[in-house]
Short mmCIF file of C-alpha atoms in Angstrom, two decimals:
data_model
loop_
_atom_site.label_atom_id
_atom_site.label_comp_id
_atom_site.label_asym_id
_atom_site.label_seq_id
_atom_site.Cartn_x
_atom_site.Cartn_y
_atom_site.Cartn_z
CA MET Y 1 15.69 -12.94 14.22
CA SER Y 2 13.02 -14.75 15.98
CA ALA Y 3 11.77 -18.23 15.16
CA THR Y 4 8.59 -19.07 14.71
CA HIS Y 5 7.03 -19.26 18.65
CA ILE Y 6 4.53 -21.70 19.98
CA LEU Y 7 2.41 -21.80 23.42
CA VAL Y 8 1.60 -25.90 23.79
CA VAL Y 9 -1.24 -25.64 26.96
CA ASP Y 10 -1.84 -28.60 28.31
CA ASP Y 11 -2.05 -29.86 31.84
CA GLU Y 12 -0.03 -33.38 30.89
CA PRO Y 13 3.93 -32.99 32.03
CA ASP Y 14 4.17 -35.52 29.18
CA ILE Y 15 2.18 -34.67 26.45
CA ARG Y 16 3.73 -31.03 26.88
CA GLY Y 17 7.12 -32.38 27.22
CA LEU Y 18 6.63 -34.70 24.01
CA VAL Y 19 5.28 -32.14 21.78
CA LYS Y 20 8.07 -29.53 22.86
CA GLU Y 21 10.71 -31.68 22.17
CA ILE Y 22 8.99 -32.43 18.73
CA LEU Y 23 8.10 -28.97 17.60
CA GLU Y 24 11.61 -27.57 18.62
CA ASP Y 25 13.17 -30.35 16.42
CA GLU Y 26 11.58 -28.61 13.36
CA GLY Y 27 13.34 -25.56 14.22
CA TYR Y 28 10.46 -23.90 16.51
CA THR Y 29 10.44 -22.33 19.94
CA VAL Y 30 8.63 -23.23 22.46
CA ALA Y 31 6.82 -21.91 25.68
CA MET Y 32 4.56 -24.59 27.71
CA ALA Y 33 1.72 -23.41 30.50
CA GLU Y 34 0.18 -26.23 32.35
CA ASN Y 35 -3.14 -24.29 33.02
CA SER Y 36 -5.36 -21.24 31.87
CA GLU Y 37 -3.79 -19.01 34.39
CA ALA Y 38 0.17 -19.65 33.00
CA ALA Y 39 -1.54 -19.32 29.73
CA ARG Y 40 -2.47 -16.15 30.02
CA HIS Y 41 0.69 -15.10 31.92
CA ALA Y 42 2.29 -16.42 28.85
CA LEU Y 43 0.57 -14.38 26.51
CA ARG Y 44 1.62 -11.41 28.79
CA ASP Y 45 5.32 -12.47 27.99
CA ARG Y 46 5.26 -12.81 24.10
CA ARG Y 47 2.54 -12.51 21.57
CA PRO Y 48 2.65 -16.42 19.85
CA ASP Y 49 2.83 -17.37 16.36
CA LEU Y 50 0.62 -20.61 17.17
CA ILE Y 51 -1.64 -21.66 20.36
CA LEU Y 52 -1.76 -25.49 21.20
CA LEU Y 53 -4.55 -25.79 23.24
CA ASP Y 54 -5.91 -28.54 25.17
CA ILE Y 55 -9.81 -28.87 26.16
CA TRP Y 56 -9.98 -30.41 29.87
CA MET Y 57 -7.65 -28.80 32.18
CA PRO Y 58 -8.19 -28.27 36.24
CA ASP Y 59 -9.06 -24.52 36.85
CA ILE Y 60 -10.95 -23.33 33.33
CA ASP Y 61 -11.52 -25.60 30.18
CA GLY Y 62 -9.91 -24.72 27.36
CA ILE Y 63 -13.17 -23.56 25.46
CA SER Y 64 -13.56 -21.27 28.01
CA LEU Y 65 -10.39 -19.98 27.42
CA LEU Y 66 -10.34 -19.83 23.49
CA LYS Y 67 -14.32 -17.55 24.14
CA GLU Y 68 -12.15 -15.15 26.56
CA TRP Y 69 -9.96 -14.87 23.94
CA SER Y 70 -11.90 -14.69 21.17
CA ASP Y 71 -14.18 -11.72 22.87
CA ASP Y 72 -11.47 -9.31 21.23
CA GLU Y 73 -9.49 -11.39 18.62
CA LEU Y 74 -7.67 -14.37 18.85
CA PRO Y 75 -4.00 -13.39 18.84
CA CYS Y 76 -3.32 -16.19 16.17
CA PRO Y 77 -4.01 -19.59 15.26
CA VAL Y 78 -5.33 -21.75 17.69
CA ILE Y 79 -5.36 -25.44 17.20
CA MET Y 80 -7.43 -27.45 20.22
CA MET Y 81 -6.33 -30.71 21.16
CA SER Y 82 -8.68 -33.50 23.57
CA GLY Y 83 -8.73 -37.10 24.40
CA HIS Y 84 -12.70 -36.74 24.95
CA GLY Y 85 -14.18 -34.59 22.60
CA THR Y 86 -17.07 -34.46 20.83
CA ILE Y 87 -18.33 -33.43 17.79
CA GLU Y 88 -20.47 -30.48 19.97
CA THR Y 89 -17.11 -29.31 21.28
CA ALA Y 90 -15.28 -29.60 17.99
CA VAL Y 91 -18.07 -27.59 16.53
CA GLU Y 92 -18.09 -24.92 19.10
CA ALA Y 93 -14.11 -24.73 18.94
CA THR Y 94 -14.51 -23.83 15.36
CA ARG Y 95 -17.53 -21.33 15.90
CA LEU Y 96 -14.91 -19.86 18.41
CA GLY Y 97 -12.20 -19.42 15.67
CA ALA Y 98 -10.53 -22.30 16.35
CA TYR Y 99 -8.64 -23.39 13.26
CA ASP Y 100 -8.76 -27.29 14.05
CA PHE Y 101 -9.31 -30.05 16.39
CA LEU Y 102 -6.73 -33.01 16.88
CA GLU Y 103 -7.38 -35.67 18.58
CA LYS Y 104 -5.46 -37.59 21.80
CA PRO Y 105 -3.40 -39.75 21.61
CA LEU Y 106 -1.90 -37.07 19.00
CA SER Y 107 -0.24 -38.25 15.54
CA MET Y 108 3.05 -36.35 15.00
CA ALA Y 109 3.17 -36.74 11.71
CA LYS Y 110 -0.58 -34.86 11.49
CA LEU Y 111 0.48 -32.22 14.47
CA LEU Y 112 3.38 -30.90 12.50
CA LEU Y 113 1.34 -30.93 9.61
CA THR Y 114 -2.10 -29.24 10.70
CA VAL Y 115 0.87 -26.82 12.72
CA GLU Y 116 2.57 -25.78 9.39
CA ARG Y 117 -1.11 -25.40 7.88
CA ALA Y 118 -2.59 -23.33 10.22
CA LEU Y 119 0.95 -20.99 10.22
CA GLU Y 120 0.70 -20.68 6.39
CA ALA Y 121 -3.00 -19.89 6.47
CA SER Y 122 -2.27 -17.11 9.19
CA LYS Y 123 0.53 -15.86 6.69
CA LEU Y 124 -2.22 -15.42 3.91
CA GLN Y 125 -4.71 -14.23 5.44
CA GLN Y 126 -2.19 -11.27 6.79
CA GLU Y 127 -1.11 -10.68 3.06
CA ASN Y 128 -4.79 -10.64 1.98
CA ILE Y 129 -5.35 -7.73 4.48
CA GLY Y 130 -2.54 -5.77 3.41
CA LEU Y 131 -3.35 -6.22 0.02
CA ARG Y 132 -7.43 -4.95 0.46
CA ARG Y 133 -5.86 -2.23 2.20
CA ARG Y 134 -3.74 -1.02 -0.34
CA SER Y 135 -2.61 -0.80 -4.16
CA PRO Y 136 -1.38 -4.16 -5.71
CA GLN Y 137 2.04 -4.60 -4.43
CA VAL Y 138 5.32 -5.46 -6.93
CA HIS Y 139 7.31 -8.23 -5.36
CA GLU Y 140 10.40 -6.78 -7.69
CA PRO Y 141 9.88 -2.88 -8.66
CA VAL Y 142 8.78 -2.70 -12.45
CA GLY Y 143 11.61 -1.20 -14.58
CA ARG Y 144 14.66 -1.05 -16.91
CA SER Y 145 16.25 2.50 -16.19
CA ALA Y 146 19.74 2.83 -14.63
CA VAL Y 147 18.34 4.30 -11.67
CA ILE Y 148 15.73 1.77 -10.98
CA GLN Y 149 18.35 -1.27 -11.21
CA ARG Y 150 20.92 0.45 -9.24
CA LEU Y 151 18.07 0.81 -6.54
CA ARG Y 152 17.12 -2.59 -6.81
CA GLU Y 153 20.74 -4.07 -6.22
CA GLN Y 154 21.22 -1.22 -3.19
CA VAL Y 155 18.08 -2.71 -1.61
CA LYS Y 156 19.31 -6.25 -1.86
CA ARG Y 157 22.36 -5.83 -0.44
CA ILE Y 158 21.03 -3.90 2.73
CA ALA Y 159 18.39 -6.66 2.85
CA GLN Y 160 21.35 -9.03 3.88
CA HIS Y 161 21.96 -6.75 6.75
CA ASP Y 162 19.38 -6.06 10.05
CA THR Y 163 19.92 -2.50 9.52
CA TRP Y 164 17.28 -0.17 9.91
CA VAL Y 165 16.23 1.91 6.72
CA LEU Y 166 14.87 5.60 6.18
CA ILE Y 167 12.98 5.48 2.53
CA THR Y 168 12.44 9.09 1.37
CA GLY Y 169 10.46 10.10 -1.64
CA GLU Y 170 7.17 11.89 -3.11
CA PRO Y 171 3.70 10.32 -2.42
CA GLY Y 172 3.10 7.37 -4.84
CA SER Y 173 6.68 6.57 -5.96
CA GLY Y 174 7.01 3.53 -4.71
CA ARG Y 175 7.79 3.41 -1.32
CA GLU Y 176 6.34 0.61 -0.08
CA THR Y 177 7.05 -1.30 -2.96
CA PHE Y 178 10.64 -1.05 -2.38
CA ALA Y 179 10.15 -1.51 1.60
CA ARG Y 180 8.54 -4.75 0.77
CA TYR Y 181 11.38 -5.90 -1.27
CA LEU Y 182 13.64 -5.17 0.97
CA HIS Y 183 11.40 -7.53 3.29
CA SER Y 184 10.76 -10.10 0.68
CA GLN Y 185 14.99 -10.40 0.25
CA SER Y 186 15.67 -10.50 3.68
CA ALA Y 187 16.12 -13.63 6.17
CA ARG Y 188 12.83 -12.11 7.75
CA ARG Y 189 10.86 -12.80 4.42
CA ASP Y 190 9.03 -15.69 6.49
CA ARG Y 191 7.81 -13.46 9.05
CA PRO Y 192 5.41 -10.98 9.57
CA PHE Y 193 5.51 -7.40 7.22
CA ILE Y 194 3.16 -5.01 9.41
CA ASP Y 195 2.86 -1.53 8.11
CA LEU Y 196 1.81 1.64 10.55
CA CYS Y 197 0.39 4.53 9.24
CA VAL Y 198 1.85 7.13 11.46
CA SER Y 199 -0.33 9.98 9.96
CA ALA Y 200 -3.52 7.69 10.26
CA LEU Y 201 -3.28 7.81 14.18
CA ALA Y 202 -4.85 9.57 16.90
CA THR Y 203 -2.21 11.60 19.38
CA ASP Y 204 -3.48 9.57 22.08
CA ASN Y 205 -3.75 7.13 20.64
CA ALA Y 206 -0.29 6.05 19.18
CA ALA Y 207 1.29 4.32 21.95
CA SER Y 208 -1.27 1.53 22.10
CA GLU Y 209 -0.74 1.12 18.36
CA LEU Y 210 2.57 0.90 18.90
CA PHE Y 211 2.97 -1.20 22.22
CA GLY Y 212 -0.46 -2.61 22.54
CA VAL Y 213 -2.57 -2.61 25.78
CA GLU Y 214 -3.58 -4.75 28.79
CA GLU Y 215 -6.75 -4.89 30.42
CA GLN Y 216 -7.06 -6.99 33.27
CA ASP Y 217 -6.84 -10.48 31.65
CA HIS Y 218 -7.29 -9.08 27.71
CA ILE Y 219 -3.98 -8.33 25.75
CA HIS Y 220 -4.74 -5.77 22.72
CA TYR Y 221 -1.17 -6.49 20.78
CA GLY Y 222 0.78 -3.76 18.94
CA SER Y 223 2.12 -3.33 15.29
CA LEU Y 224 6.11 -4.36 17.36
CA GLU Y 225 5.03 -7.52 18.68
CA LYS Y 226 2.35 -8.14 15.78
CA ALA Y 227 5.88 -7.77 13.56
CA ALA Y 228 8.07 -9.61 15.72
CA GLY Y 229 10.69 -11.25 14.07
CA GLY Y 230 10.08 -9.69 10.89
CA THR Y 231 10.12 -6.05 9.30
CA LEU Y 232 7.73 -2.88 10.55
CA MET Y 233 6.76 0.32 8.66
CA LEU Y 234 6.20 3.34 9.62
CA ASP Y 235 4.28 4.97 7.12
CA GLU Y 236 5.28 8.80 6.70
CA VAL Y 237 7.22 8.62 10.62
CA ALA Y 238 7.37 12.49 10.38
CA ASP Y 239 3.76 12.87 11.61
CA MET Y 240 4.12 10.94 14.73
CA ASP Y 241 3.53 13.07 17.63
CA TRP Y 242 6.39 14.49 20.34
CA GLU Y 243 5.19 11.91 22.98
CA ALA Y 244 5.37 8.83 20.89
CA GLN Y 245 8.84 9.70 19.68
CA SER Y 246 9.82 9.73 23.27
CA LYS Y 247 8.47 6.37 24.12
CA LEU Y 248 9.64 4.80 20.66
CA LEU Y 249 12.82 6.46 20.80
CA GLY Y 250 13.32 4.78 24.81
CA ALA Y 251 12.23 1.32 23.50
CA LEU Y 252 14.95 1.57 20.50
CA ASP Y 253 17.26 2.38 23.19
CA SER Y 254 16.52 -0.35 25.55
CA GLY Y 255 15.51 -3.28 23.43
CA TYR Y 256 12.32 -3.30 25.44
CA PHE Y 257 8.67 -1.68 26.07
CA LEU Y 258 5.73 -1.52 27.74
CA ARG Y 259 2.06 -2.08 26.66
CA VAL Y 260 -0.20 0.40 28.01
CA SER Y 261 -0.82 -0.43 31.52
CA GLY Y 262 1.38 -3.03 31.04
CA ARG Y 263 4.24 -4.71 34.10
CA GLU Y 264 5.93 -6.82 32.15
CA PRO Y 265 8.62 -5.51 29.46
CA VAL Y 266 8.56 -6.97 25.67
CA ARG Y 267 11.70 -7.56 24.30
CA ILE Y 268 11.91 -5.78 20.47
CA ASP Y 269 12.48 -8.38 17.47
CA VAL Y 270 11.90 -6.27 14.52
CA ARG Y 271 13.39 -4.16 11.59
CA ILE Y 272 12.20 -1.06 11.12
CA ILE Y 273 11.64 0.57 7.57
CA ALA Y 274 10.81 4.39 8.48
CA ILE Y 275 8.95 5.89 4.95
CA THR Y 276 8.50 9.98 4.94
CA GLN Y 277 7.88 12.51 1.90
CA ARG Y 278 9.28 15.28 4.35
CA ASN Y 279 13.39 16.30 4.87
CA LEU Y 280 13.79 14.79 8.59
CA GLU Y 281 16.59 16.74 8.78
CA GLU Y 282 14.56 20.24 8.14
CA GLU Y 283 12.21 18.67 10.79
CA VAL Y 284 14.47 18.53 13.37
CA LYS Y 285 15.89 22.03 12.74
CA ALA Y 286 12.36 23.27 13.25
CA GLY Y 287 12.02 21.28 16.71
CA ARG Y 288 9.20 19.03 15.17
CA PHE Y 289 11.33 15.30 15.15
CA ARG Y 290 13.82 14.40 17.65
CA GLU Y 291 17.31 14.56 16.39
CA ASP Y 292 18.11 11.40 18.69
CA LEU Y 293 15.23 9.28 17.55
CA PHE Y 294 16.44 10.78 13.64
CA TYR Y 295 19.72 9.09 13.85
CA HIS Y 296 18.48 5.89 15.44
CA LEU Y 297 15.86 5.56 11.89
CA ASN Y 298 18.41 6.74 9.36
CA VAL Y 299 20.91 3.87 9.55
CA VAL Y 300 20.81 3.47 5.94
CA PRO Y 301 18.64 6.06 3.73
CA LEU Y 302 17.57 5.69 0.63
CA ARG Y 303 15.78 7.92 -1.93
CA ILE Y 304 13.07 6.77 -4.05
CA PRO Y 305 13.12 9.16 -7.10
CA PRO Y 306 9.62 10.45 -8.71
CA LEU Y 307 8.48 9.03 -11.78
CA HIS Y 308 8.85 11.93 -13.86
CA GLU Y 309 13.43 11.32 -12.95
CA HIS Y 310 13.05 7.72 -15.08
CA PRO Y 311 10.29 7.69 -17.79
CA GLU Y 312 11.89 5.35 -20.00
CA ASP Y 313 10.54 3.36 -17.41
CA VAL Y 314 6.65 3.89 -18.43
CA PRO Y 315 6.38 1.81 -21.28
CA ASP Y 316 7.12 -1.09 -18.77
CA LEU Y 317 5.06 0.12 -15.76
CA LEU Y 318 1.92 0.50 -18.17
CA ASN Y 319 2.27 -3.22 -19.51
CA PHE Y 320 3.05 -4.05 -15.92
CA TYR Y 321 -0.73 -2.46 -14.63
CA LEU Y 322 -2.58 -3.75 -17.85
CA ASP Y 323 -1.38 -7.08 -16.81
CA TYR Y 324 -1.92 -6.80 -13.01
CA PHE Y 325 -5.98 -5.77 -14.38
CA ALA Y 326 -6.88 -7.63 -16.55
CA THR Y 327 -5.83 -10.79 -14.31
CA HIS Y 328 -6.86 -9.88 -11.04
CA GLU Y 329 -9.84 -7.68 -11.58
CA LYS Y 330 -10.89 -9.20 -14.85
CA LEU Y 331 -10.61 -5.74 -16.49
CA PRO Y 332 -10.61 -6.50 -20.26
CA TYR Y 333 -7.09 -6.49 -21.85
CA ARG Y 334 -6.25 -2.95 -24.19
CA ARG Y 335 -2.70 -1.99 -25.55
CA PHE Y 336 -1.38 1.57 -25.29
CA SER Y 337 -0.56 2.53 -29.19
CA VAL Y 338 2.82 4.04 -29.40
CA GLY Y 339 1.37 7.70 -30.01
CA ALA Y 340 0.01 7.29 -26.06
CA GLN Y 341 3.01 5.70 -25.03
CA ASN Y 342 5.25 8.47 -26.12
CA PHE Y 343 2.83 11.03 -24.74
CA LEU Y 344 2.89 9.13 -21.39
CA ARG Y 345 6.57 9.42 -21.46
CA ASN Y 346 6.71 13.08 -21.63
CA TYR Y 347 3.75 13.16 -19.27
CA HIS Y 348 5.14 14.98 -15.48
CA TRP Y 349 3.29 12.60 -14.07
CA PRO Y 350 2.54 14.29 -10.51
CA GLY Y 351 1.06 12.11 -8.75
CA ASN Y 352 3.67 9.67 -9.39
CA VAL Y 353 3.27 5.77 -10.29
CA ARG Y 354 0.32 5.53 -8.21
CA GLU Y 355 -1.13 8.34 -10.80
CA LEU Y 356 -0.46 5.70 -13.76
CA LYS Y 357 -1.64 2.77 -11.96
CA ASN Y 358 -5.01 5.01 -11.64
CA LEU Y 359 -5.06 5.89 -14.72
CA VAL Y 360 -4.51 2.69 -16.77
CA GLN Y 361 -7.71 1.36 -14.23
CA ARG Y 362 -9.87 3.99 -15.37
CA LEU Y 363 -8.74 3.46 -19.16
CA LEU Y 364 -9.43 0.08 -19.11
CA ILE Y 365 -13.23 0.85 -17.30
CA LEU Y 366 -14.73 3.37 -18.77
CA GLY Y 367 -12.60 3.04 -22.31
CA ALA Y 368 -13.65 0.69 -25.39
CA GLY Y 369 -11.38 -1.01 -28.12
CA ASP Y 370 -8.34 -3.21 -28.19
CA GLU Y 371 -6.19 0.01 -28.66
CA ILE Y 372 -5.93 3.40 -26.51
CA SER Y 373 -5.43 6.27 -28.06
CA GLN Y 374 -3.54 9.09 -27.10
CA CYS Y 375 -6.64 11.17 -27.40
CA GLU Y 376 -8.10 9.04 -24.77
CA VAL Y 377 -5.33 9.25 -22.64
CA GLU Y 378 -5.16 12.89 -22.91
CA LEU Y 379 -9.04 13.43 -22.19
CA ALA Y 380 -8.95 10.86 -19.14
CA LEU Y 381 -5.79 12.91 -17.81
CA GLY Y 382 -8.28 16.05 -17.76
CA ALA Y 383 -7.57 17.73 -20.90
CA PRO Y 384 -9.62 19.83 -22.86
CA PRO Y 385 -10.89 18.43 -26.10
CA PRO Y 386 -9.48 19.45 -29.29
CA PHE Y 387 -11.53 22.10 -31.34
CA GLN Y 388 -13.15 19.66 -34.06
CA GLN Y 389 -11.78 20.54 -37.48
CA GLN Y 390 -14.62 20.68 -40.08
CA THR Y 391 -14.64 19.94 -43.85
CA ILE Y 392 -15.51 22.58 -46.52
CA GLU Y 393 -18.17 20.94 -47.31
CA THR Y 394 -20.08 20.36 -43.69
CA LEU Y 395 -19.42 24.41 -43.26
CA VAL Y 396 -21.22 25.59 -47.14
CA SER Y 397 -24.04 24.31 -49.22
CA PHE Y 398 -22.90 24.41 -52.57
CA ASP Y 399 -26.47 24.33 -53.78
CA GLN Y 400 -26.78 28.48 -53.23
CA PRO Y 401 -25.92 31.37 -54.66
CA LEU Y 402 -21.86 32.48 -54.75
CA ARG Y 403 -22.12 35.25 -52.17
CA GLN Y 404 -24.38 33.69 -49.98
CA ALA Y 405 -21.38 30.41 -50.10
CA ARG Y 406 -19.10 33.04 -49.14
CA GLU Y 407 -20.84 34.73 -46.69
CA GLN Y 408 -21.80 31.51 -44.93
CA PHE Y 409 -18.45 30.07 -45.18
CA GLU Y 410 -16.70 33.73 -43.32
CA LYS Y 411 -19.10 33.40 -40.65
CA ALA Y 412 -17.50 29.93 -39.75
CA TYR Y 413 -14.58 31.00 -40.01
CA LEU Y 414 -14.55 33.60 -37.78
CA ASP Y 415 -16.05 32.01 -35.05
CA TYR Y 416 -13.71 29.24 -35.56
CA GLN Y 417 -10.89 32.26 -34.89
CA LEU Y 418 -12.99 33.55 -32.18
CA GLU Y 419 -13.52 30.46 -30.43
CA LYS Y 420 -9.44 29.67 -30.84
CA HIS Y 421 -8.37 32.98 -29.54
CA GLN Y 422 -10.89 33.21 -26.68
CA GLY Y 423 -12.51 36.44 -27.98
CA ASN Y 424 -9.27 38.13 -28.60
CA VAL Y 425 -9.62 40.16 -31.32
CA SER Y 426 -6.28 41.80 -31.64
CA LYS Y 427 -4.68 37.80 -31.90
CA MET Y 428 -7.65 36.93 -34.30
CA ALA Y 429 -7.19 40.03 -36.55
CA LYS Y 430 -3.45 39.17 -36.73
CA GLU Y 431 -3.85 35.30 -37.89
CA ALA Y 432 -6.46 36.23 -40.18
CA GLY Y 433 -4.09 38.89 -42.02
CA MET Y 434 -6.58 41.49 -41.44
CA GLU Y 435 -6.87 44.73 -39.90
CA ARG Y 436 -8.48 45.57 -36.29
CA THR Y 437 -11.27 47.88 -38.16
CA HIS Y 438 -11.61 46.30 -41.20
CA LEU Y 439 -12.29 43.07 -38.65
CA TYR Y 440 -14.68 44.76 -36.32
CA ARG Y 441 -16.81 45.75 -39.53
CA LYS Y 442 -16.96 42.39 -40.71
CA LEU Y 443 -17.90 40.55 -37.60
CA ARG Y 444 -20.65 43.59 -37.49
CA SER Y 445 -22.16 42.90 -40.95
CA LEU Y 446 -22.04 38.99 -39.87
CA GLY Y 447 -24.08 39.40 -36.89
CA ILE Y 448 -21.07 38.14 -34.94
CA GLU Y 449 -21.46 39.02 -31.19
CA ILE Y 450 -17.65 39.89 -29.66
CA LYS Y 451 -17.11 38.58 -26.31
CA GLU Y 452 -14.44 36.83 -24.30
CA ARG Y 453 -15.18 32.93 -24.88
CA ARG Y 454 -13.78 30.70 -22.44
#
């Protein structure tokens, strides 16, 4: 696993050497460039995690170079350095996206503190992007069932080895949660976790997204470089087209890849976690997935069970998402009744944990009251409302002759039976204990229309 990589761009050899020595003492790897052309070349060689950029250089000044990079997207945090800076220069650098501005002569203590803060800010920014794009992530998969406890322990063991992992399971079952948990338990935990949704890639764009692109002096880094030193998660890897599979296989075999239109090879240093809902062995037999790539990815297989296979975890998951939405989205906290929890433990959960999370959010947004009842849960899941039983007082007025009261009751009773049996007179007659011919006469005499009811 590679250490955090910093590029130092400064035309003064003494400053480059001193900064390199200080940073390497702190465990960073350092590349150096004496001018803008060397800086461009260094960015082609390897994507840095942070750049220290001098303003005054012999060919192109640092502000112009920063502007060139920011026209696309800054590859990483940039800290400007200058011994003759002005307020206007600092403001312009900040406007172009620089993280901070340090004056020379450099205070090494301040330099190290600024570098540390810039790297931490970059890490938090990437995590926030991931959280906005995805559903809330669980650092440790929730559940006390034997199957989930066994999976957690298995993931902890796998994390100690730098092997690749193939995670299978139904959508919404928690595959990404386990992938992120594996990353958090590994030695790569402080490096990037990049998720690439393969199914969202256009066929002609897959190589660019994976390997990046070089366009003259501009470099667009692909997911393999963005994840350098960390973990790359290939979501729904079975959807990768054949050409992209071949290029990825070539990169994995050699340990290097070329960016699109690039000339210099880039070394691979990532753990790959591939996720799929399909059976890749069946995809191989059908000729849709390369057999040799399958064996590359399937070093350690990990199956995530659907929620209906560990229903005893439903109460813990409900409580987790109640707390999550109350804390992070400021939704009113409510609790599930015992009946609601029991109903949900026996529900089949076709959408797995994702469906459960969405259900909790919907109930908190639309519901009212401290307790969530079973009836409310059933309605939220799309069950038809139960037929409302009525008391005898609401069906019949007692302030009328007995004959009229009896007819009023019989009409209400037979209306209820017709509704209950959806117009099926045979079933209705059986439950009412009447002959069908007698029932037909009674319905006609009361003016009740006989038709199928849905």
